[in-house]
CSV table of C-alpha atoms in Angstrom, one decimal:
chain,number,residue,atom,x,y,z
A,242,MET,CA,27.3,49.2,145.5
A,243,LEU,CA,28.1,45.5,145.7
A,244,PHE,CA,26.3,42.9,143.8
A,245,GLY,CA,24.9,45.6,142.0
A,246,GLY,CA,23.1,44.0,138.2
A,247,TYR,CA,21.5,40.7,139.7
A,248,PRO,CA,19.2,42.1,141.2
A,249,ILE,CA,19.2,45.6,139.3
A,250,LEU,CA,18.9,42.9,135.3
A,251,SER,CA,16.3,40.8,137.2
A,252,ARG,CA,14.0,43.4,138.3
A,253,VAL,CA,14.5,45.1,135.4
A,254,LEU,CA,14.1,41.9,132.8
A,255,THR,CA,11.2,40.2,135.1
A,256,LYS,CA,8.6,43.0,135.2
A,257,ASP,CA,4.7,41.8,137.3
A,258,GLN,CA,1.9,43.3,137.6
A,259,THR,CA,0.9,45.4,141.2
A,260,ASN,CA,-0.3,47.3,142.0
A,261,GLN,CA,1.9,47.4,145.4
A,262,GLY,CA,3.5,52.0,144.7
A,263,GLY,CA,2.6,54.4,142.9
A,264,PHE,CA,0.9,51.4,140.0
A,265,ASN,CA,-2.1,51.0,138.6
A,266,LEU,CA,-1.6,47.0,137.7
A,267,GLY,CA,0.5,46.8,133.9
A,268,GLY,CA,3.1,49.3,135.1
A,269,ILE,CA,1.4,52.7,134.5
A,270,ASN,CA,1.4,55.6,136.5
A,271,ALA,CA,-1.5,55.9,138.4
A,272,THR,CA,-1.2,59.7,138.8
A,273,GLY,CA,-0.9,59.6,135.1
A,274,GLN,CA,1.2,62.2,135.2
A,275,ILE,CA,4.6,62.6,132.9
A,276,PRO,CA,6.9,66.2,133.1
A,277,ASP,CA,6.5,69.0,130.7
A,278,MET,CA,9.9,69.1,129.8
A,279,VAL,CA,8.9,69.9,126.0
A,280,GLY,CA,12.0,71.1,124.5
A,281,ASN,CA,14.8,69.5,126.5
A,282,TYR,CA,15.2,66.4,125.4
A,283,GLY,CA,18.9,66.5,124.1
A,284,LEU,CA,22.1,64.5,125.9
A,285,ILE,CA,23.4,68.0,127.0
A,286,ASP,CA,20.5,70.1,129.2
A,287,LEU,CA,19.7,73.8,128.2
A,288,ASP,CA,19.9,74.6,131.7
A,289,THR,CA,23.0,73.7,131.8
A,290,PRO,CA,25.8,76.2,132.1
A,291,LYS,CA,27.8,77.8,129.2
A,292,SER,CA,30.7,77.3,131.8
A,293,ALA,CA,30.4,74.0,132.0
A,294,TYR,CA,31.1,72.6,128.2
A,295,THR,CA,34.2,71.6,128.6
A,296,LYS,CA,36.4,71.1,130.8
A,297,LYS,CA,40.7,69.8,132.1
A,298,SER,CA,40.9,66.3,132.8
A,299,LEU,CA,42.8,66.4,135.9
A,300,GLU,CA,45.5,64.5,134.9
A,301,THR,CA,46.7,65.4,131.4
A,302,GLY,CA,45.3,68.7,131.8
A,303,GLU,CA,43.9,68.2,128.3
A,304,ASP,CA,40.3,69.7,127.3
A,305,LEU,CA,37.6,67.6,127.5
A,306,VAL,CA,34.0,68.2,126.1
A,307,LEU,CA,30.2,67.4,127.6
A,308,VAL,CA,28.4,64.9,126.2
A,309,PHE,CA,25.9,64.2,128.8
A,310,SER,CA,24.5,66.8,131.8
A,311,ASP,CA,21.2,66.9,133.8
A,312,GLU,CA,20.5,70.2,135.8
A,313,PHE,CA,16.8,69.1,137.2
A,314,ASN,CA,15.4,72.1,136.9
A,315,VAL,CA,11.9,70.6,135.5
A,316,GLU,CA,10.2,70.7,138.5
A,317,GLY,CA,8.0,67.7,139.7
A,318,ARG,CA,9.5,65.0,137.1
A,319,THR,CA,8.8,61.6,138.0
A,320,PHE,CA,9.9,58.2,136.9
A,321,TYR,CA,7.9,55.6,136.9
A,322,PRO,CA,8.5,53.5,133.2
A,323,GLY,CA,7.9,55.6,130.6
A,324,ASP,CA,8.0,59.3,132.8
A,325,ASP,CA,11.7,60.3,131.3
A,326,PRO,CA,13.5,59.4,128.5
A,327,TYR,CA,17.1,58.9,130.2
A,328,TRP,CA,16.3,57.6,133.9
A,329,GLU,CA,13.6,55.1,135.2
A,330,ALA,CA,13.2,54.9,139.0
A,331,MET,CA,13.7,50.8,140.1
A,332,ASP,CA,10.4,49.2,141.9
A,333,PHE,CA,11.9,46.8,143.3
A,334,TRP,CA,13.6,44.8,146.3
A,335,TYR,CA,18.0,45.1,146.5
A,336,TRP,CA,18.9,42.2,148.2
A,337,GLY,CA,22.0,41.8,147.4
A,338,THR,CA,22.9,43.5,150.0
A,339,ASN,CA,20.5,42.3,152.1
A,340,ASP,CA,18.8,45.7,152.5
A,341,LEU,CA,16.0,47.5,154.9
A,342,GLU,CA,14.2,49.4,152.2
A,343,TRP,CA,11.7,48.3,149.5
A,344,TYR,CA,12.3,51.1,146.1
A,345,ASP,CA,9.6,52.5,144.6
A,346,PRO,CA,9.6,55.5,142.3
A,347,LYS,CA,7.2,57.0,144.2
A,348,GLN,CA,10.3,57.7,146.5
A,349,ILE,CA,12.1,59.9,143.2
A,350,THR,CA,10.8,64.4,142.3
A,351,THR,CA,12.7,66.6,141.3
A,352,LYS,CA,12.4,69.7,143.5
A,353,GLY,CA,14.1,73.2,143.5
A,354,GLY,CA,16.0,73.1,140.7
A,355,TYR,CA,17.4,69.7,142.7
A,356,LEU,CA,16.9,65.4,142.5
A,357,GLN,CA,15.7,64.5,145.6
A,358,ILE,CA,15.5,60.9,147.1
A,359,THR,CA,13.7,60.3,149.5
A,360,MET,CA,14.1,57.0,152.8
A,361,GLU,CA,11.1,56.5,154.9
A,362,LYS,CA,10.0,55.0,158.0
A,363,VAL,CA,6.1,52.7,156.8
A,364,THR,CA,3.9,52.8,159.8
A,365,ASP,CA,2.8,49.3,158.4
A,366,PRO,CA,5.6,47.2,157.2
A,367,SER,CA,2.8,45.2,155.2
A,368,THR,CA,1.8,47.6,153.0
A,369,ASN,CA,5.2,48.2,151.7
A,370,HIS,CA,5.6,44.7,150.9
A,371,ASN,CA,6.8,43.4,153.8
A,372,MET,CA,9.8,46.1,154.3
A,373,THR,CA,10.0,48.1,157.6
A,374,TYR,CA,11.8,51.5,154.7
A,375,ARG,CA,11.0,52.8,151.4
A,376,SER,CA,13.7,54.6,149.6
A,377,GLY,CA,14.4,54.7,145.3
A,378,MET,CA,17.4,54.0,142.7
A,379,LEU,CA,17.3,55.7,139.4
A,380,PRO,CA,20.1,54.2,136.8
A,381,SER,CA,20.1,55.9,133.2
A,382,GLY,CA,18.5,53.2,131.6
A,383,SER,CA,15.1,52.1,129.2
A,384,PRO,CA,13.6,53.4,127.1
A,385,ALA,CA,17.7,55.3,127.1
A,386,PRO,CA,20.8,54.5,128.0
A,387,VAL,CA,22.7,57.0,129.2
A,388,PRO,CA,26.6,55.5,128.5
A,389,LEU,CA,29.7,56.2,129.1
A,390,GLU,CA,32.5,54.7,127.3
A,391,GLY,CA,36.3,55.3,127.2
A,392,TYR,CA,38.0,57.4,129.0
A,393,GLY,CA,35.7,60.4,131.1
A,394,GLN,CA,34.2,62.5,134.0
A,395,VAL,CA,30.9,61.7,135.8
A,396,PHE,CA,30.8,64.9,138.5
A,397,GLY,CA,28.1,66.0,140.9
A,398,LEU,CA,26.5,63.0,142.2
A,399,SER,CA,25.8,64.0,145.7
A,400,ALA,CA,24.6,58.0,149.4
A,401,THR,CA,26.1,55.8,146.9
A,402,SER,CA,26.2,56.8,143.4
A,403,ASP,CA,27.7,54.5,140.9
A,404,VAL,CA,28.6,54.3,137.3
A,405,LEU,CA,27.9,50.3,135.8
A,406,ASP,CA,28.5,47.6,133.4
A,407,MET,CA,26.0,47.5,130.1
A,408,VAL,CA,26.0,44.4,129.9
A,409,GLN,CA,26.4,43.3,134.1
A,410,LEU,CA,28.5,38.6,132.8
A,411,SER,CA,31.3,38.6,135.5
A,412,LYS,CA,32.3,40.8,137.9
A,413,GLY,CA,35.7,43.0,136.2
A,414,CYS,CA,37.1,42.9,133.4
A,415,TYR,CA,40.0,40.1,132.5
A,416,ASP,CA,40.6,39.2,128.8
A,417,SER,CA,42.8,36.3,128.9
A,418,CYS,CA,42.6,33.1,128.8
A,419,ASP,CA,43.3,30.7,132.2
A,420,ILE,CA,42.4,29.2,135.5
A,421,GLY,CA,41.6,33.6,135.8
A,422,THR,CA,38.2,32.2,133.5
A,423,LEU,CA,37.1,29.8,135.5
A,424,PRO,CA,34.5,29.0,138.5
A,425,ASN,CA,35.7,29.3,141.9
A,426,GLN,CA,38.8,30.2,141.0
A,427,THR,CA,40.1,26.6,140.5
A,428,TYR,CA,41.5,24.1,138.3
A,429,VAL,CA,38.7,22.3,137.7
A,430,ASP,CA,38.6,18.9,139.9
A,431,LYS,CA,39.7,22.0,142.3
A,432,SER,CA,43.2,21.1,143.0
A,433,GLY,CA,44.6,24.3,143.1
A,434,PRO,CA,46.0,27.0,142.9
A,435,PRO,CA,47.4,27.3,146.2
A,436,ALA,CA,45.7,30.3,146.8
A,437,ALA,CA,42.7,30.1,145.2
A,438,ILE,CA,42.0,27.4,148.2
A,439,SER,CA,43.6,28.9,151.4
A,440,GLY,CA,44.2,32.2,152.6
A,441,GLY,CA,40.8,33.5,151.3
A,442,ASP,CA,37.7,35.4,152.4
A,443,LYS,CA,38.0,34.0,156.3
A,444,TYR,CA,34.0,34.5,156.5
A,445,HIS,CA,33.5,31.7,153.8
A,446,ASP,CA,35.7,28.9,154.5
A,447,ASP,CA,39.5,30.9,153.5
A,448,VAL,CA,38.5,30.3,149.5
A,449,LEU,CA,39.6,32.9,147.2
A,450,SER,CA,35.8,32.7,144.8
A,451,TYR,CA,33.0,32.3,145.0
A,452,LEU,CA,32.5,34.6,141.1
A,453,PRO,CA,30.9,30.8,138.5
A,454,GLY,CA,33.1,32.3,136.3
A,455,GLN,CA,33.5,34.2,133.4
A,456,ARG,CA,30.5,33.5,131.0
A,457,LEU,CA,32.4,35.3,127.6
A,458,SER,CA,35.8,34.5,128.2
A,459,ALA,CA,38.9,34.7,126.2
A,460,CYS,CA,38.0,31.3,126.2
A,461,THR,CA,34.8,31.0,124.0
A,462,CYS,CA,35.5,28.8,120.7
A,463,PRO,CA,35.3,29.9,117.4
A,464,GLY,CA,31.6,29.7,116.4
A,465,GLU,CA,29.8,29.7,120.0
A,466,SER,CA,27.8,32.6,120.8
A,467,HIS,CA,29.2,34.7,122.7
A,468,PRO,CA,28.7,39.4,122.2
A,469,GLY,CA,32.3,39.7,119.9
A,470,PRO,CA,34.3,41.5,119.6
A,471,VAL,CA,36.4,38.7,117.5
A,472,ARG,CA,40.3,39.5,116.4
A,473,SER,CA,41.5,39.2,113.7
A,474,ASP,CA,43.2,36.0,114.5
A,475,GLY,CA,39.6,34.4,115.6
A,476,THR,CA,39.8,35.0,119.3
A,477,TYR,CA,36.8,36.4,121.3
A,478,VAL,CA,38.1,40.4,123.7
A,479,GLY,CA,36.5,38.7,126.6
A,480,ARG,CA,33.3,40.6,128.6
A,481,ALA,CA,32.6,41.1,132.1
A,482,ALA,CA,31.2,43.4,134.1
A,483,PRO,CA,33.1,45.7,135.1
A,484,GLU,CA,32.3,48.7,138.6
A,485,ILE,CA,33.7,52.3,139.8
A,486,ASP,CA,32.0,53.6,141.8
A,487,VAL,CA,30.9,57.0,142.5
A,488,PHE,CA,31.1,57.0,146.7
A,489,GLU,CA,29.4,54.4,148.8
A,490,ALA,CA,28.5,56.6,152.4
A,491,ILE,CA,29.7,56.1,156.0
A,492,ILE,CA,30.3,56.8,159.4
A,493,GLU,CA,33.8,56.3,160.8
A,494,GLY,CA,34.4,58.0,164.2
A,495,GLY,CA,31.1,60.3,164.2
A,496,LYS,CA,32.6,61.5,160.6
A,497,GLY,CA,30.5,61.2,157.7
A,498,GLN,CA,33.1,59.6,155.5
A,499,ILE,CA,33.0,58.0,151.4
A,500,SER,CA,34.4,54.9,150.0
A,501,GLN,CA,35.8,55.6,146.2
A,502,SER,CA,35.9,52.1,144.4
A,503,SER,CA,36.6,50.2,141.5
A,504,GLN,CA,35.6,46.7,142.2
A,505,TRP,CA,37.6,43.9,140.4
A,506,ALA,CA,37.5,40.2,139.1
A,507,PRO,CA,39.4,37.7,138.7
A,508,TYR,CA,41.0,38.1,142.2
A,509,ASN,CA,44.3,39.1,143.0
A,510,ALA,CA,46.1,36.1,145.5
A,511,GLY,CA,44.4,37.4,149.2
A,512,TYR,CA,42.4,39.9,146.5
A,513,GLU,CA,46.0,42.4,148.2
A,514,TRP,CA,46.8,44.4,144.9
A,515,ASP,CA,49.6,45.5,143.9
A,516,ASN,CA,49.3,49.1,146.2
A,517,THR,CA,52.8,50.1,145.2
A,518,THR,CA,53.2,54.0,145.4
A,519,ALA,CA,54.2,54.0,141.9
A,520,ASN,CA,50.9,52.4,141.8
A,521,TYR,CA,48.6,54.8,142.8
A,522,LYS,CA,48.6,58.2,144.2
A,523,ILE,CA,46.4,60.6,147.6
A,524,TYR,CA,46.2,63.7,146.7
A,525,ASP,CA,47.3,66.1,149.9
A,526,ASN,CA,43.4,67.5,150.8
A,527,ASP,CA,42.8,68.6,154.2
A,528,VAL,CA,39.3,67.8,154.0
A,529,SER,CA,39.4,64.0,152.8
A,530,GLN,CA,42.4,62.8,154.5
A,531,THR,CA,42.6,59.6,152.7
A,532,ILE,CA,43.7,56.7,153.5
A,533,LEU,CA,43.6,53.1,151.1
A,534,ASN,CA,40.6,51.0,152.7
A,535,PRO,CA,42.2,48.2,154.7
A,536,TYR,CA,38.9,45.9,153.6
A,537,MET,CA,39.6,44.8,150.5
A,538,GLY,CA,37.5,41.8,148.9
A,539,GLY,CA,35.8,38.6,150.1
A,540,VAL,CA,34.4,35.8,148.0
A,541,PHE,CA,32.3,37.9,146.1
A,542,GLN,CA,34.7,41.1,144.7
A,543,GLN,CA,37.6,42.6,145.3
A,544,ALA,CA,37.7,46.6,146.1
A,545,VAL,CA,40.6,48.8,145.3
A,546,SER,CA,39.1,51.4,147.9
A,547,GLY,CA,40.3,54.5,148.9
A,548,LEU,CA,38.6,56.2,152.5
A,549,SER,CA,37.7,59.8,152.4
A,550,PHE,CA,36.2,62.2,154.5
A,551,THR,CA,33.6,63.8,153.4
A,552,ASN,CA,32.8,67.7,153.8
A,553,GLN,CA,30.8,67.9,157.4
A,554,SER,CA,27.8,70.8,156.4
A,555,CYS,CA,26.8,69.4,153.3
A,556,TYR,CA,24.6,67.1,155.2
A,557,GLU,CA,20.8,68.0,155.8
A,558,LEU,CA,21.0,68.6,158.8
A,559,GLU,CA,24.4,70.6,158.7
A,560,GLY,CA,24.5,73.3,156.5
A,561,GLY,CA,22.4,71.5,153.7
A,562,CYS,CA,25.5,72.8,151.4
A,563,PHE,CA,26.3,70.8,147.8
A,564,ALA,CA,29.4,68.8,147.9
A,565,THR,CA,31.3,67.7,144.2
A,566,TYR,CA,31.4,63.7,144.2
A,567,GLY,CA,33.0,62.2,140.6
A,568,PHE,CA,36.3,60.3,138.5
A,569,GLU,CA,38.0,60.5,135.9
A,570,TYR,CA,38.9,57.0,133.6
A,571,THR,CA,40.9,56.4,130.9
A,572,PRO,CA,40.8,52.3,129.5
A,573,GLY,CA,43.0,49.7,128.9
A,574,PHE,CA,46.2,48.0,130.8
A,575,ASP,CA,49.9,49.6,132.6
A,576,SER,CA,49.4,53.8,132.9
A,577,ALA,CA,45.4,54.1,132.2
A,578,TYR,CA,43.8,55.4,136.1
A,579,VAL,CA,41.0,56.0,137.8
A,580,LEU,CA,41.1,59.3,139.8
A,581,TRP,CA,38.3,60.4,142.4
A,582,ILE,CA,37.4,63.7,142.9
A,583,ASN,CA,36.1,65.0,146.5
A,584,ASN,CA,34.5,68.0,147.7
A,585,GLY,CA,35.6,69.0,145.0
A,586,GLU,CA,38.6,68.4,144.5
A,587,PRO,CA,40.8,65.1,143.4
A,588,SER,CA,41.1,62.7,146.0
A,589,TRP,CA,43.1,59.6,145.2
A,590,LYS,CA,43.7,57.7,142.0
A,591,HIS,CA,45.6,54.7,141.2
A,592,TYR,CA,47.0,52.7,138.1
A,593,ALA,CA,45.4,50.0,136.1
A,594,SER,CA,49.7,48.4,136.4
A,595,GLY,CA,48.2,47.9,140.0
A,596,LEU,CA,45.9,44.6,139.2
A,597,GLY,CA,48.8,43.4,136.9
A,598,LEU,CA,50.3,40.3,137.0
A,599,ASP,CA,49.8,37.5,139.2
A,600,THR,CA,51.9,34.5,139.7
A,601,ALA,CA,50.6,33.1,142.9
A,602,ALA,CA,46.7,33.4,141.8
A,603,GLU,CA,47.9,32.2,138.3
A,604,ILE,CA,45.8,34.8,136.5
A,605,ALA,CA,47.1,37.4,134.9
A,606,ALA,CA,46.1,41.8,134.2
A,607,ARG,CA,43.1,43.4,134.3
A,608,PRO,CA,42.4,46.7,132.5
A,609,ILE,CA,40.7,49.7,134.0
A,610,SER,CA,37.2,49.1,132.6
A,611,GLU,CA,36.6,49.7,128.6
A,612,GLU,CA,32.9,48.1,128.1
A,613,PRO,CA,29.8,51.0,127.5
A,614,MET,CA,28.5,51.6,131.5
A,615,TYR,CA,25.3,53.1,132.7
A,616,ILE,CA,24.9,56.2,135.9
A,617,ILE,CA,22.8,54.4,139.4
A,618,THR,CA,21.8,56.7,142.3
A,619,ASN,CA,20.3,55.3,144.9
A,620,LEU,CA,19.8,55.6,149.2
A,621,GLY,CA,19.5,52.9,151.1
A,622,ILE,CA,20.5,51.3,154.5
A,623,SER,CA,22.1,47.8,156.0
A,624,HIS,CA,23.1,45.8,159.1
A,625,GLY,CA,25.6,44.8,155.9
A,626,PHE,CA,27.8,48.5,156.2
A,627,GLY,CA,27.5,49.0,159.1
A,628,THR,CA,25.2,49.5,163.3
A,629,ILE,CA,22.5,51.4,162.3
A,630,ASP,CA,21.8,54.6,165.0
A,631,GLU,CA,18.2,54.5,166.0
A,632,SER,CA,18.2,57.9,166.3
A,633,LEU,CA,18.5,58.2,162.7
A,634,GLU,CA,15.9,61.0,161.5
A,635,PHE,CA,12.9,60.0,159.1
A,636,PRO,CA,12.2,61.1,156.5
A,637,ALA,CA,15.5,61.1,155.1
A,638,THR,CA,16.3,63.1,151.7
A,639,MET,CA,19.7,63.1,149.1
A,640,SER,CA,19.6,66.3,147.0
A,641,ILE,CA,21.2,65.8,143.3
A,642,ASP,CA,22.1,69.6,141.8
A,643,TRP,CA,23.3,68.5,138.9
A,644,ILE,CA,24.8,65.2,137.1
A,645,ARG,CA,27.0,65.7,133.3
A,646,VAL,CA,29.6,63.0,132.0
A,647,TYR,CA,32.6,64.7,129.9
A,648,GLN,CA,34.8,62.9,127.5
A,649,PRO,CA,38.2,63.9,125.3
A,650,ARG,CA,37.7,66.5,122.6
A,651,GLY,CA,38.0,64.0,119.5
A,652,SER,CA,37.2,60.7,121.0
A,653,ILE,CA,33.1,60.9,121.9
A,654,SER,CA,31.0,58.2,122.2
A,655,VAL,CA,27.6,57.7,123.6
A,656,THR,CA,26.5,54.6,121.8
A,657,CYS,CA,25.2,51.9,124.1
A,658,ASP,CA,26.4,49.7,122.1
A,659,PRO,CA,29.8,51.1,120.2
A,660,GLU,CA,31.1,48.6,117.8
A,661,ASP,CA,34.4,47.5,120.0
A,662,HIS,CA,32.5,46.6,122.5
A,663,PRO,CA,29.0,45.5,121.4
A,664,THR,CA,25.6,44.5,123.9
A,665,ALA,CA,23.0,45.2,122.4
A,666,ASP,CA,22.2,41.9,120.5
A,667,TYR,CA,23.7,39.7,122.9
A,668,ILE,CA,21.2,40.9,125.8
A,669,ASN,CA,18.0,40.6,123.0
A,670,THR,CA,18.9,37.4,122.0
A,671,TYR,CA,19.5,36.1,125.9
A,672,VAL,CA,17.5,38.0,128.1
A,673,LYS,CA,17.6,35.4,130.6
A,674,ALA,CA,21.4,34.7,130.4
A,675,HIS,CA,21.7,37.8,132.3
A,676,LEU,CA,19.9,36.9,135.2
A,677,LEU,CA,22.2,33.8,135.8
A,678,ASP,CA,19.8,31.7,137.2
A,679,LEU,CA,19.6,33.2,140.7
A,680,HIS,CA,16.5,33.5,143.2
A,681,PHE,CA,14.8,36.9,143.0
A,682,ASP,CA,12.1,37.2,146.6
A,683,ARG,CA,9.6,40.2,144.5
A,684,ARG,CA,7.7,39.9,148.3
């Protein structure tokens, strides 16, 4: 899910009064319906089986304990603002990837023990913000974000599911003071480095990056506004906006496939991370048949991605079984890693060592996400992801059986505002700064 934070934050922080969709003026649920969840407001769903309260790390074998779960067993839940303690559906156009659908909260509910996100083709686009399709996007968020801080696992997201940074300040994690923090990764006079002005995106004059620079970098001068933290020597920790994709669904050769990826900035020269065998592993998996994604990036992102086939029976019109997707990660440098799960089994992993020093781009090593993050799941459609088959059947529904989050025993943190990476004060003080003055089409 490219450019996740900008359109989402833009819509969250700039709300119009409208009665198109399921809202009355002022954003009130038109039905007045509030799901009956009395006695089941805790971070761990009471319907989660006790057998799911612990897991073993797929990397280290250590115990991981359940810190959040949602089994979606309460029938008829809705996700308009104020309806749900942990999730709030979006009501906007996802312009970041030129999607063809309007995201409307009424497209998301719970039925038969599943979360269901339904996409439909509308007969009169004028009733749908002039968009041809209507679907749903569901972030964990207001009024009570579901965070993932540090090391843990996310399982059970059953066509796009991602985990994103809480702050969305710049793309990827970075904590060095160098060229990598500057706009376009170039010198101030735009004369170099050579890797930033040639050999980049062939669709954008071969330059490497269009990013505006790291807004809250390690270069921040003492006394300037910064969310922190501050090191003992008085310098700031660089803050950024990492993204880890549980999966993004595609089709390859007539078969269902997924991309499982992490997003990075600043970029390597030519977007080429150090993908030696010491820095990644593809697991022997008859279903996944994982390969490294030949797409590695463009001016708006660098991606470290593996492509895996899915269980072909777990599609709505092909049997409707459920497959488990997820990832396990630990933050930091060197041996820090992200390990992805497809169809309940490990598919591939990469280490932070693959994103080390790049002398050509003149950037330092980048860590696996150390930021507090949130969960998002959506069902979208766009020409940007490939040719759209005119024979597609609508409505189409993505069903999710459960979502569960785990962390290591003894290292549990479920705050959106941790001391080592605070977010709340800065966001509340500088709401408009997070919009980056980007245009938003409310249609």
